[in-house]
Coordinates of C-alpha atoms in Angstrom, one line a residue:
M1 CA 0.2 -0.2 0.2
K2 CA 2.7 2.2 1.0
S3 CA 4.1 1.7 -3.1
V4 CA 1.0 2.6 -4.3
K5 CA 0.5 5.6 -2.4
L6 CA 4.0 7.1 -3.2
I7 CA 3.7 6.3 -7.0
T8 CA 0.5 8.2 -6.9
A9 CA 2.0 10.9 -4.8
L10 CA 5.0 11.5 -7.4
F11 CA 2.6 10.9 -10.2
S12 CA 0.4 14.0 -8.8
L13 CA 3.7 16.1 -8.4
F14 CA 4.6 15.3 -12.0
C15 CA 1.1 16.1 -13.7
S16 CA 1.0 19.3 -11.6
G17 CA 4.1 20.7 -13.8
I18 CA 3.6 22.8 -17.0
I19 CA 3.5 20.4 -20.1
W20 CA 6.0 21.8 -22.8
G21 CA 7.0 19.8 -25.8
Q22 CA 5.3 16.8 -26.3
S23 CA 2.8 15.2 -28.6
T24 CA 0.0 17.7 -29.4
Y25 CA -1.4 15.6 -32.2
T26 CA -5.2 14.3 -32.0
S27 CA -6.6 12.0 -34.4
S28 CA -10.3 12.1 -35.9
R29 CA -10.7 8.3 -35.1
N30 CA -12.5 7.2 -32.0
I31 CA -10.9 4.4 -30.1
R32 CA -12.4 1.9 -27.7
P33 CA -9.9 0.1 -25.4
A34 CA -10.5 -3.4 -24.1
K35 CA -10.7 -3.8 -19.9
D36 CA -7.6 -3.3 -18.4
I37 CA -6.2 -0.9 -20.9
T38 CA -4.9 2.4 -19.4
V39 CA -3.8 3.9 -22.6
A40 CA -4.6 4.0 -26.3
G41 CA -4.2 6.1 -29.5
Y42 CA -3.3 6.1 -32.9
V43 CA 0.2 6.4 -34.8
E44 CA -0.3 8.0 -38.0
C45 CA 1.4 9.7 -41.1
D46 CA -0.6 12.3 -43.3
G47 CA -3.8 11.3 -41.5
K48 CA -3.3 7.6 -42.2
P49 CA -2.4 4.8 -39.8
V50 CA 1.0 3.6 -39.3
A51 CA 1.5 0.0 -38.5
N52 CA 4.2 -1.9 -36.5
V53 CA 5.1 1.5 -34.5
T54 CA 6.6 0.3 -31.0
V55 CA 5.1 2.2 -28.2
S56 CA 6.2 2.0 -24.5
D57 CA 6.1 3.4 -21.3
G58 CA 9.5 2.5 -20.3
Y59 CA 8.3 -0.8 -18.5
E60 CA 5.9 -2.4 -21.1
I61 CA 6.2 -2.5 -24.7
T62 CA 3.5 -3.1 -27.7
K63 CA 3.3 -2.0 -31.1
T64 CA 0.6 -0.6 -33.4
D65 CA -1.8 -2.9 -35.4
N66 CA -2.5 -2.6 -38.9
K67 CA -5.2 0.5 -38.1
G68 CA -2.3 1.9 -36.5
A69 CA -3.8 1.6 -32.9
Y70 CA -2.1 0.5 -29.6
Y71 CA -3.3 -0.6 -26.5
L72 CA -1.2 -0.7 -23.7
K73 CA -1.8 -2.0 -19.7
S74 CA 0.4 0.6 -18.2
K75 CA 1.0 1.0 -14.4
K76 CA 1.9 4.3 -15.4
L77 CA 5.4 3.7 -13.2
N78 CA 7.1 6.3 -15.6
P79 CA 5.0 9.5 -16.2
Q80 CA 5.4 9.3 -19.8
L81 CA 4.8 7.3 -22.5
F82 CA 6.8 7.3 -26.0
I83 CA 7.0 5.8 -29.6
S84 CA 10.0 4.3 -31.2
A85 CA 9.7 5.7 -35.0
P86 CA 10.3 3.2 -37.5
S87 CA 12.7 3.0 -40.3
G88 CA 11.5 5.3 -43.1
Y89 CA 9.5 7.8 -40.8
E90 CA 10.6 10.6 -38.2
P91 CA 8.2 12.0 -35.3
W92 CA 6.6 15.2 -36.2
R93 CA 8.1 18.4 -34.6
E94 CA 7.3 22.3 -34.7
D95 CA 11.2 23.2 -32.9
A96 CA 14.3 21.8 -32.3
V97 CA 12.7 18.8 -30.3
P98 CA 10.4 15.9 -31.8
Q99 CA 7.1 15.3 -30.5
F100 CA 7.8 11.3 -29.6
W101 CA 6.6 11.6 -26.0
A102 CA 3.5 12.0 -24.2
D103 CA 2.8 12.8 -20.3
F104 CA 0.4 10.8 -18.5
N105 CA -2.3 13.1 -16.8
L106 CA -4.4 10.8 -15.2
P107 CA -4.0 8.4 -12.3
P108 CA -2.7 5.2 -12.9
D109 CA -6.0 3.3 -12.7
K110 CA -7.5 6.0 -15.2
F111 CA -7.9 5.3 -19.2
E112 CA -6.2 8.1 -21.0
R113 CA -5.3 8.6 -24.9
H114 CA -2.3 9.6 -26.7
D115 CA -1.9 9.9 -30.1
F116 CA 1.3 10.3 -32.5
R117 CA 2.0 12.1 -35.7
L118 CA 5.0 10.6 -37.9
K119 CA 6.3 12.2 -41.4
K120 CA 8.0 10.1 -44.0
Q121 CA 11.7 10.4 -44.5
D122 CA 13.8 8.4 -46.3
N123 CA 16.7 7.9 -43.7
T124 CA 18.8 4.6 -44.9
R125 CA 21.5 7.4 -45.2
H126 CA 21.5 10.4 -42.8
G127 CA 24.0 12.3 -41.1
L128 CA 24.2 12.8 -37.2
I129 CA 25.5 15.3 -35.1
L130 CA 26.3 14.4 -31.6
V131 CA 27.0 17.2 -29.2
T132 CA 27.7 16.9 -25.2
D133 CA 28.5 19.2 -22.1
M134 CA 27.4 22.7 -23.4
H135 CA 26.7 23.6 -19.8
F136 CA 24.9 26.7 -20.5
H137 CA 24.6 28.9 -17.4
G138 CA 24.4 32.3 -18.2
K139 CA 28.1 33.1 -17.4
R140 CA 31.5 33.8 -19.5
R141 CA 29.6 34.5 -22.8
D142 CA 28.3 31.0 -23.1
E143 CA 25.4 31.6 -25.3
A144 CA 27.6 34.2 -27.6
T145 CA 30.4 31.6 -28.2
F146 CA 27.8 29.2 -28.7
G147 CA 26.1 31.0 -31.4
E148 CA 29.6 31.7 -33.1
Y149 CA 29.9 28.0 -33.2
M150 CA 26.6 27.4 -34.7
D151 CA 28.3 28.4 -38.0
I152 CA 30.3 25.1 -38.0
I153 CA 27.3 23.2 -36.5
N154 CA 25.3 24.6 -39.7
R155 CA 28.2 24.1 -42.2
E156 CA 28.6 20.1 -41.5
S157 CA 24.9 20.0 -41.4
A158 CA 24.7 21.4 -44.5
R159 CA 27.2 18.9 -46.2
F160 CA 24.4 16.4 -46.0
T161 CA 21.2 18.5 -46.2
T162 CA 22.6 20.0 -50.0
Q163 CA 22.9 16.4 -51.2
G164 CA 19.1 15.7 -49.8
I165 CA 20.6 13.6 -47.0
P166 CA 18.6 13.8 -43.8
V167 CA 20.2 14.8 -40.4
Y168 CA 19.3 14.0 -36.8
S169 CA 21.1 15.1 -33.7
I170 CA 21.9 13.8 -30.0
G171 CA 23.0 15.8 -27.1
L172 CA 25.0 13.2 -24.8
G173 CA 24.1 15.2 -21.4
D174 CA 24.8 18.2 -19.2
I175 CA 23.2 20.8 -21.6
S176 CA 22.5 22.7 -18.8
Y177 CA 24.8 23.4 -15.2
D178 CA 22.6 22.7 -12.3
N179 CA 24.8 24.7 -9.7
H180 CA 23.6 27.8 -11.5
W181 CA 20.0 27.4 -12.5
Y182 CA 18.4 29.4 -9.7
E183 CA 21.4 32.0 -9.5
T184 CA 21.3 33.2 -13.3
G185 CA 17.9 31.4 -14.4
V186 CA 19.3 29.3 -17.1
D187 CA 17.7 26.2 -16.2
I188 CA 17.2 23.2 -18.1
K189 CA 13.8 24.8 -20.1
K190 CA 16.1 27.3 -21.0
T191 CA 18.4 25.4 -23.0
R192 CA 15.7 24.2 -25.6
S193 CA 15.0 28.3 -26.0
I194 CA 18.7 28.6 -26.7
L195 CA 18.6 25.9 -29.1
N196 CA 15.8 27.1 -30.8
D197 CA 16.9 30.7 -30.9
N198 CA 20.0 29.5 -32.7
N199 CA 18.1 27.6 -35.1
W200 CA 19.2 24.3 -34.3
P201 CA 19.3 22.5 -37.7
A202 CA 18.1 18.9 -37.2
P203 CA 15.8 16.9 -34.8
F204 CA 17.3 16.9 -31.2
Y205 CA 17.1 14.0 -29.1
N206 CA 18.6 14.5 -25.9
I207 CA 19.8 12.5 -22.7
M208 CA 20.2 13.5 -19.0
G209 CA 23.8 14.5 -17.6
N210 CA 24.5 14.8 -13.7
H211 CA 24.3 18.5 -14.2
D212 CA 20.7 18.3 -15.7
S213 CA 19.0 17.5 -12.3
D214 CA 17.2 20.0 -10.1
G215 CA 19.6 20.6 -7.3
A216 CA 16.7 22.2 -5.3
V217 CA 15.4 18.7 -4.9
C218 CA 16.3 17.6 -1.1
S219 CA 17.9 14.3 -0.4
G220 CA 15.5 11.3 -0.2
D221 CA 14.2 8.1 -1.8
S222 CA 12.9 9.9 -4.7
T223 CA 15.5 12.5 -5.1
D224 CA 16.8 11.1 -8.7
F225 CA 13.2 10.7 -10.1
L226 CA 12.0 14.3 -8.4
S227 CA 15.0 16.2 -9.8
A228 CA 14.9 14.9 -13.6
I229 CA 11.2 16.3 -13.5
P230 CA 12.2 19.6 -15.4
F231 CA 14.4 17.4 -17.7
M232 CA 11.7 15.4 -18.6
K233 CA 9.0 18.1 -19.1
T234 CA 11.5 19.8 -21.5
F235 CA 13.3 17.2 -23.3
G236 CA 11.2 13.9 -22.7
P237 CA 11.7 10.7 -21.3
R238 CA 14.9 9.6 -19.3
Y239 CA 15.4 6.5 -21.4
Y240 CA 14.0 5.5 -24.8
S241 CA 14.8 4.2 -28.3
Q242 CA 14.4 5.3 -32.0
N243 CA 15.0 3.9 -35.3
I244 CA 16.7 5.9 -38.2
G245 CA 17.3 4.3 -41.3
K246 CA 18.8 0.7 -40.5
V247 CA 20.2 1.6 -37.1
H248 CA 18.5 1.1 -33.9
Y249 CA 19.3 4.0 -31.2
V250 CA 19.0 3.5 -27.3
M251 CA 18.7 6.4 -25.3
L252 CA 19.7 5.6 -21.4
D253 CA 20.2 7.3 -18.3
N254 CA 23.3 6.1 -16.4
I255 CA 23.1 9.0 -13.4
V256 CA 21.4 8.3 -10.3
Y257 CA 21.3 11.7 -8.5
F258 CA 21.3 11.7 -4.5
N259 CA 21.8 15.6 -3.8
D260 CA 22.8 14.6 0.1
E261 CA 22.7 17.1 2.4
S262 CA 25.8 19.3 2.6
N263 CA 26.5 22.1 5.3
G264 CA 29.2 23.8 2.9
T265 CA 28.4 27.1 0.9
K266 CA 25.9 26.5 -2.1
N267 CA 24.8 28.3 -4.6
E268 CA 21.2 30.3 -4.7
G269 CA 18.5 27.2 -4.8
I270 CA 20.9 24.6 -4.2
K271 CA 19.9 22.0 -1.3
G272 CA 22.9 19.8 -1.5
K273 CA 26.1 18.5 -2.7
R274 CA 24.8 17.9 -6.1
N275 CA 26.6 13.8 -5.8
Y276 CA 25.4 11.0 -8.1
K277 CA 26.5 7.7 -8.9
E278 CA 27.4 6.5 -12.2
M279 CA 25.2 3.4 -13.1
I280 CA 22.0 2.4 -15.4
T281 CA 19.1 1.4 -13.3
P282 CA 17.5 -2.4 -13.5
E283 CA 14.3 -0.8 -14.5
Q284 CA 16.1 0.3 -17.6
L285 CA 18.0 -2.6 -18.2
S286 CA 14.7 -4.8 -18.0
W287 CA 13.3 -2.4 -20.5
L288 CA 16.0 -2.9 -22.8
E289 CA 16.4 -6.5 -23.0
K290 CA 12.3 -6.2 -24.1
D291 CA 13.4 -3.3 -26.8
L292 CA 16.3 -5.4 -28.3
A293 CA 14.4 -8.5 -28.5
N294 CA 12.9 -8.7 -31.7
L295 CA 15.8 -7.0 -33.3
D296 CA 18.1 -9.1 -36.0
P297 CA 21.8 -9.0 -34.8
S298 CA 23.0 -7.6 -38.0
T299 CA 20.8 -4.6 -37.0
P300 CA 23.7 -1.7 -36.1
V301 CA 22.7 -0.9 -32.6
I302 CA 24.1 2.7 -31.1
V303 CA 23.5 3.3 -27.4
A304 CA 23.7 6.9 -26.0
M305 CA 24.5 7.8 -22.5
H306 CA 26.2 10.6 -20.5
C307 CA 28.7 8.2 -19.1
P308 CA 31.4 6.3 -21.0
V309 CA 31.5 2.6 -20.1
H310 CA 35.3 2.0 -21.0
T311 CA 38.2 4.1 -20.8
Y312 CA 42.0 3.3 -21.3
K313 CA 44.5 3.1 -18.0
K314 CA 46.4 6.3 -19.0
A315 CA 48.2 6.2 -22.1
G316 CA 48.4 2.1 -22.0
S317 CA 46.0 -0.1 -23.9
Q318 CA 44.4 -1.5 -20.9
I319 CA 40.7 -1.3 -21.1
Q320 CA 38.9 -0.2 -17.7
I321 CA 35.3 -0.3 -17.3
R322 CA 33.9 2.4 -15.2
P323 CA 31.7 2.3 -12.5
D324 CA 29.1 0.9 -11.6
E325 CA 30.4 -2.3 -13.1
A326 CA 27.7 -4.8 -12.4
S327 CA 25.0 -2.3 -14.6
A328 CA 27.8 -1.7 -17.3
T329 CA 28.4 -5.5 -17.4
R330 CA 24.9 -6.3 -17.9
L331 CA 24.3 -3.6 -20.6
K332 CA 27.5 -5.3 -22.5
E333 CA 25.7 -8.8 -22.2
L334 CA 22.4 -7.5 -23.8
V335 CA 24.2 -5.8 -26.6
K336 CA 26.5 -9.3 -27.2
P337 CA 24.6 -10.6 -30.1
F338 CA 24.8 -7.7 -32.1
K339 CA 27.8 -7.3 -34.8
N340 CA 27.7 -3.7 -34.7
T341 CA 27.7 -1.9 -31.5
I342 CA 28.4 1.7 -30.8
F343 CA 28.2 3.3 -27.4
I344 CA 28.3 7.3 -27.2
S345 CA 28.9 9.5 -24.4
G346 CA 30.2 12.7 -23.1
H347 CA 30.6 13.6 -19.5
T348 CA 34.5 13.7 -19.1
H349 CA 35.2 16.7 -21.4
K350 CA 37.8 14.2 -23.2
N351 CA 37.8 12.9 -26.6
G352 CA 38.4 8.8 -26.2
L353 CA 37.6 6.0 -28.0
V354 CA 37.7 2.3 -27.2
R355 CA 37.3 -0.9 -29.1
A356 CA 36.4 -3.6 -26.5
Q357 CA 35.7 -7.2 -27.4
N358 CA 32.3 -8.3 -26.3
G359 CA 32.3 -12.2 -27.1
E360 CA 32.6 -12.6 -30.8
N361 CA 32.0 -8.9 -31.4
T362 CA 33.5 -5.5 -30.5
I363 CA 31.8 -2.4 -29.1
I364 CA 33.5 0.8 -30.3
D365 CA 32.9 3.3 -27.2
L366 CA 33.3 6.7 -28.4
N367 CA 33.8 9.2 -25.6
L368 CA 33.1 12.8 -27.0
V369 CA 34.9 16.3 -25.9
S370 CA 32.5 18.9 -24.5
T371 CA 31.2 21.7 -26.6
C372 CA 31.8 24.2 -23.4
G373 CA 35.7 22.8 -23.3
S374 CA 36.2 23.5 -19.5
I375 CA 32.9 25.4 -18.9
W376 CA 33.7 28.0 -21.2
W377 CA 36.9 29.5 -19.4
N378 CA 39.0 29.8 -22.3
S379 CA 36.5 31.3 -24.5
S380 CA 35.2 33.7 -22.1
F381 CA 39.0 35.3 -22.2
N382 CA 39.0 35.3 -26.3
Q383 CA 41.3 32.3 -26.5
K384 CA 41.2 28.9 -27.9
N385 CA 38.4 26.8 -25.9
L386 CA 40.3 23.9 -24.4
A387 CA 38.5 20.6 -23.1
H388 CA 39.6 19.0 -19.9
D389 CA 42.4 16.9 -21.8
G390 CA 43.6 20.2 -23.8
S391 CA 42.1 19.2 -27.1
P392 CA 40.0 21.9 -28.6
A393 CA 35.8 21.7 -27.9
G394 CA 34.1 20.3 -30.8
F395 CA 31.6 17.8 -32.1
E396 CA 31.3 14.7 -33.7
V397 CA 29.8 13.6 -37.3
L398 CA 28.9 10.5 -38.5
D399 CA 28.1 9.6 -41.7
I400 CA 25.6 6.4 -41.9
D401 CA 24.6 4.6 -44.8
S402 CA 22.6 1.0 -44.3
D403 CA 24.8 -0.5 -41.9
S404 CA 28.1 1.5 -42.8
I405 CA 28.7 3.8 -40.2
Q406 CA 32.0 6.3 -40.1
W407 CA 32.6 8.9 -37.7
R408 CA 34.9 12.0 -37.5
F409 CA 35.5 14.6 -35.0
V410 CA 34.9 18.6 -35.7
P411 CA 37.1 20.8 -33.8
Y412 CA 35.1 24.4 -33.4
E413 CA 38.0 26.2 -33.8
Y414 CA 40.3 24.7 -36.3
P415 CA 39.9 23.6 -39.9
S416 CA 37.7 20.6 -39.5
E417 CA 40.4 18.2 -41.8
M418 CA 42.5 19.5 -38.8
Q419 CA 43.3 16.0 -36.6
F420 CA 46.4 16.8 -34.3
K421 CA 48.6 19.5 -33.1
A422 CA 52.4 19.2 -32.3
W423 CA 54.5 20.9 -29.6
D424 CA 58.4 21.3 -29.8
V425 CA 59.5 20.2 -26.3
N426 CA 62.5 22.7 -26.3
K427 CA 60.1 25.2 -26.1
L428 CA 58.1 24.0 -23.8
K429 CA 61.3 23.8 -21.3
E430 CA 62.3 27.2 -22.2
F431 CA 58.6 28.9 -21.5
F432 CA 57.8 27.1 -18.4
S433 CA 61.4 27.5 -16.9
T434 CA 61.3 31.3 -17.7
D435 CA 57.8 32.5 -18.1
T436 CA 57.1 34.8 -14.7
E437 CA 53.6 33.4 -14.1
A438 CA 54.5 29.9 -14.9
K439 CA 57.0 30.3 -12.4
T440 CA 55.0 31.7 -9.4
F441 CA 52.4 29.1 -10.4
L442 CA 55.1 26.0 -10.3
K443 CA 56.1 27.3 -6.6
Y444 CA 52.7 26.5 -5.3
F445 CA 51.8 23.3 -7.3
P446 CA 55.4 21.6 -8.6
K447 CA 53.9 18.6 -9.8
W448 CA 52.7 20.0 -13.3
G449 CA 56.6 20.2 -14.0
K450 CA 58.5 22.0 -16.6
Y451 CA 59.1 19.2 -19.2
D452 CA 62.6 18.5 -17.9
K453 CA 62.3 14.8 -17.5
L454 CA 61.3 14.7 -21.4
P455 CA 64.1 14.3 -23.7
D456 CA 66.0 17.3 -25.3
N457 CA 65.1 17.9 -29.6
S458 CA 61.6 15.9 -29.0
V459 CA 58.2 16.4 -30.0
L460 CA 54.6 15.8 -28.5
I461 CA 52.1 15.1 -30.6
Q462 CA 48.4 15.2 -29.6
V463 CA 45.8 13.0 -31.8
W464 CA 42.7 14.8 -30.7
A465 CA 40.3 11.9 -31.3
W466 CA 42.8 9.0 -31.6
D467 CA 41.4 5.8 -32.5
P468 CA 43.6 2.6 -31.9
D469 CA 42.7 1.6 -35.6
G470 CA 44.2 5.1 -37.1
K471 CA 47.9 5.3 -38.0
L472 CA 50.6 8.1 -37.1
D473 CA 53.5 8.6 -38.9
V474 CA 56.7 10.9 -38.3
Y475 CA 59.2 11.5 -40.5
E476 CA 62.6 13.3 -40.3
N477 CA 64.6 13.7 -43.4
G478 CA 62.7 10.8 -45.0
I479 CA 63.8 8.4 -41.9
P480 CA 60.5 7.3 -39.9
L481 CA 60.6 7.8 -36.4
H482 CA 58.9 5.8 -33.4
A483 CA 56.0 7.5 -31.6
E484 CA 56.0 6.3 -28.2
S485 CA 52.5 6.7 -26.3
V486 CA 53.1 9.1 -23.0
W487 CA 50.9 10.3 -20.2
E488 CA 51.7 13.8 -20.0
V489 CA 50.7 17.4 -19.0
H490 CA 48.9 19.4 -21.7
P491 CA 51.2 22.2 -22.2
D492 CA 48.0 24.4 -23.5
Y493 CA 45.9 23.5 -20.6
F494 CA 48.4 24.1 -18.2
A495 CA 49.5 27.8 -19.5
M496 CA 45.9 28.8 -20.9
T497 CA 43.6 27.2 -17.9
A498 CA 45.6 26.3 -15.0
I499 CA 47.7 29.0 -14.9
Q500 CA 45.5 32.0 -15.6
K501 CA 42.9 30.1 -13.2
A502 CA 45.5 30.9 -10.4
E503 CA 47.1 33.9 -11.5
W504 CA 44.4 35.9 -12.9
T505 CA 42.0 35.3 -10.2
G506 CA 44.0 34.4 -7.3
D507 CA 42.1 31.1 -6.9
Y508 CA 44.8 28.8 -5.7
K509 CA 42.6 25.8 -5.2
K510 CA 43.4 22.3 -3.9
G511 CA 42.2 20.7 -7.2
L512 CA 45.2 22.2 -9.2
R513 CA 47.7 20.3 -7.2
E514 CA 47.1 17.4 -9.3
P515 CA 48.2 18.4 -13.2
K516 CA 45.8 17.5 -16.2
K517 CA 47.5 14.7 -18.0
A518 CA 46.4 13.1 -21.5
R519 CA 47.7 10.5 -24.1
F520 CA 50.7 12.0 -26.3
F521 CA 53.0 10.5 -28.8
L522 CA 56.5 11.4 -28.2
V523 CA 59.2 11.1 -31.1
E524 CA 63.0 11.8 -30.4
T525 CA 64.6 13.5 -33.3
S526 CA 68.1 14.1 -34.2
D527 CA 68.7 17.8 -33.7
D528 CA 66.7 20.8 -32.8
K529 CA 66.0 22.3 -36.0
S530 CA 65.1 19.4 -39.0
P531 CA 61.2 19.8 -39.8
L532 CA 59.0 16.6 -39.4
E533 CA 56.3 15.4 -41.7
I534 CA 53.6 14.2 -39.2
S535 CA 50.5 12.6 -40.5
Y536 CA 47.5 11.0 -38.9
T537 CA 45.2 8.5 -40.9
D538 CA 42.2 7.5 -39.3
A539 CA 40.0 4.3 -39.5
F540 CA 38.3 5.3 -42.7
G541 CA 41.4 6.4 -44.6
R542 CA 41.0 10.2 -44.1
T543 CA 44.4 11.9 -43.6
D544 CA 45.9 14.8 -42.0
R545 CA 49.2 15.8 -43.3
R546 CA 51.2 18.5 -42.3
T547 CA 54.9 19.7 -42.0
F548 CA 56.0 20.8 -38.3
N549 CA 59.1 23.0 -38.5
R550 CA 61.5 23.9 -35.7
P551 CA 62.2 25.6 -33.6
H552 CA 58.7 26.2 -33.2
K553 CA 57.8 28.7 -30.4
F554 CA 55.2 27.9 -28.0
N555 CA 52.1 30.3 -28.3
S556 CA 50.5 30.5 -24.6
N557 CA 47.7 32.6 -25.6
P558 CA 46.3 31.3 -28.9
K559 CA 43.3 33.3 -30.3
P560 CA 40.1 31.2 -31.4
D561 CA 41.1 32.1 -35.2
S562 CA 44.6 31.1 -34.7
I563 CA 45.9 27.9 -36.4
D564 CA 48.8 27.6 -33.7

């Protein structure tokens, strides 16, 4: 009885909020539900029924019949219902967000009707834009810089649309920054307005990140659900699926939000620590098992979530599973039959790609760098916008043709074909040993170092979207050089983010004691002057080939339009 009362109370709370963005379509046909059916409706395209469309409440799954009607015995344990659009269709939309869901608005034991509208779209081949960690929060020129980035996003979208190829997009979480919702008024609902104000060019499917929860919700048994209500009202269910072309897309929420009580200083409106755990709840995994049950093993499956499942241990080849290992392992079991599985995620503000064996098949785990860089810090000073691994802020573009899937990283502030950057170690040693601000910083935080342990005349190379199936080649005077994978402090992040945060603001925080490191490739050369020919060829044969002339001065303050 207690659980029933709790569900009813939570349901009432959800329904009391403002409904914004769900399906508003109503079919002209009548529907007569059978006994015990709590939700039913039609799925139509141009007023005609669409059969075999999956409809789910996140627990139960059904399909529309040949009249386009569905009937579901839902207990309304989730407050929303959604459709998984079939191949060759897409949900109707009137702004950036497709209308693929409906909010329940009657108690669990009462019948209600929800209809959905589709439009025909040949999407066997389609483009996909992946963005993550935008962290809009009304500070550091975030919206202004994003507006400038829209030129790049529109350019990449147009590469497809000018050929008649449709484009879709997925946000991989943290579109907002919970700590500032009440301070600046830029909450989760505002983020949807930002997309619309910038004429976002493609249907935008979103998933929750840890910063998309409402920090005003006090810690308790239902914190994870209650804190997610603003997100659900704005972007839809916390987990769902869609079919685009031949690909089955699954969107999961792998954040459980606690917001435990805190006695420390908190921003306006925030009640707790905003803490969380990375895990996929049993309810999602149970639904996913049903969702995948009738798919052919040859179907490409793309699973989107905020936190990555796999990472490499530092610069080595050892693969680690991030917590929670139990739910991650179960997820891998569920996708094990599928020959072409890709995990896509954000959260880390770093680029990373892991090819992880999963039974007889391989999972591509693609972790994407943030759009905001390091929470818009560098861009607010008119510098290159750097992420936590020092790589430039950017996004991923996928070209999907039936079951063929290719991807490429697109930096916002460099030419799209540029995929790596190199540093002359001699000049790094010189700068960090002589620069006044660097010397002051190193008095407080000596662990960051001066690169003095690296060999003289060597060169550091960072491949921004390194793939173990890619190939890095370095030549000096026609002679190939060995490129050793190393774990090293990122020079640009060191100079532009760490030092400036400390020196310019006087903010000597404990967090700066541990240096930010990333995977680099180190090559040793014969002298300090010979130019190097460097090329990186990705897994699909695209090559970025450039000459690196030396000596090469270290630019500690590159502007957004600089190539260096």
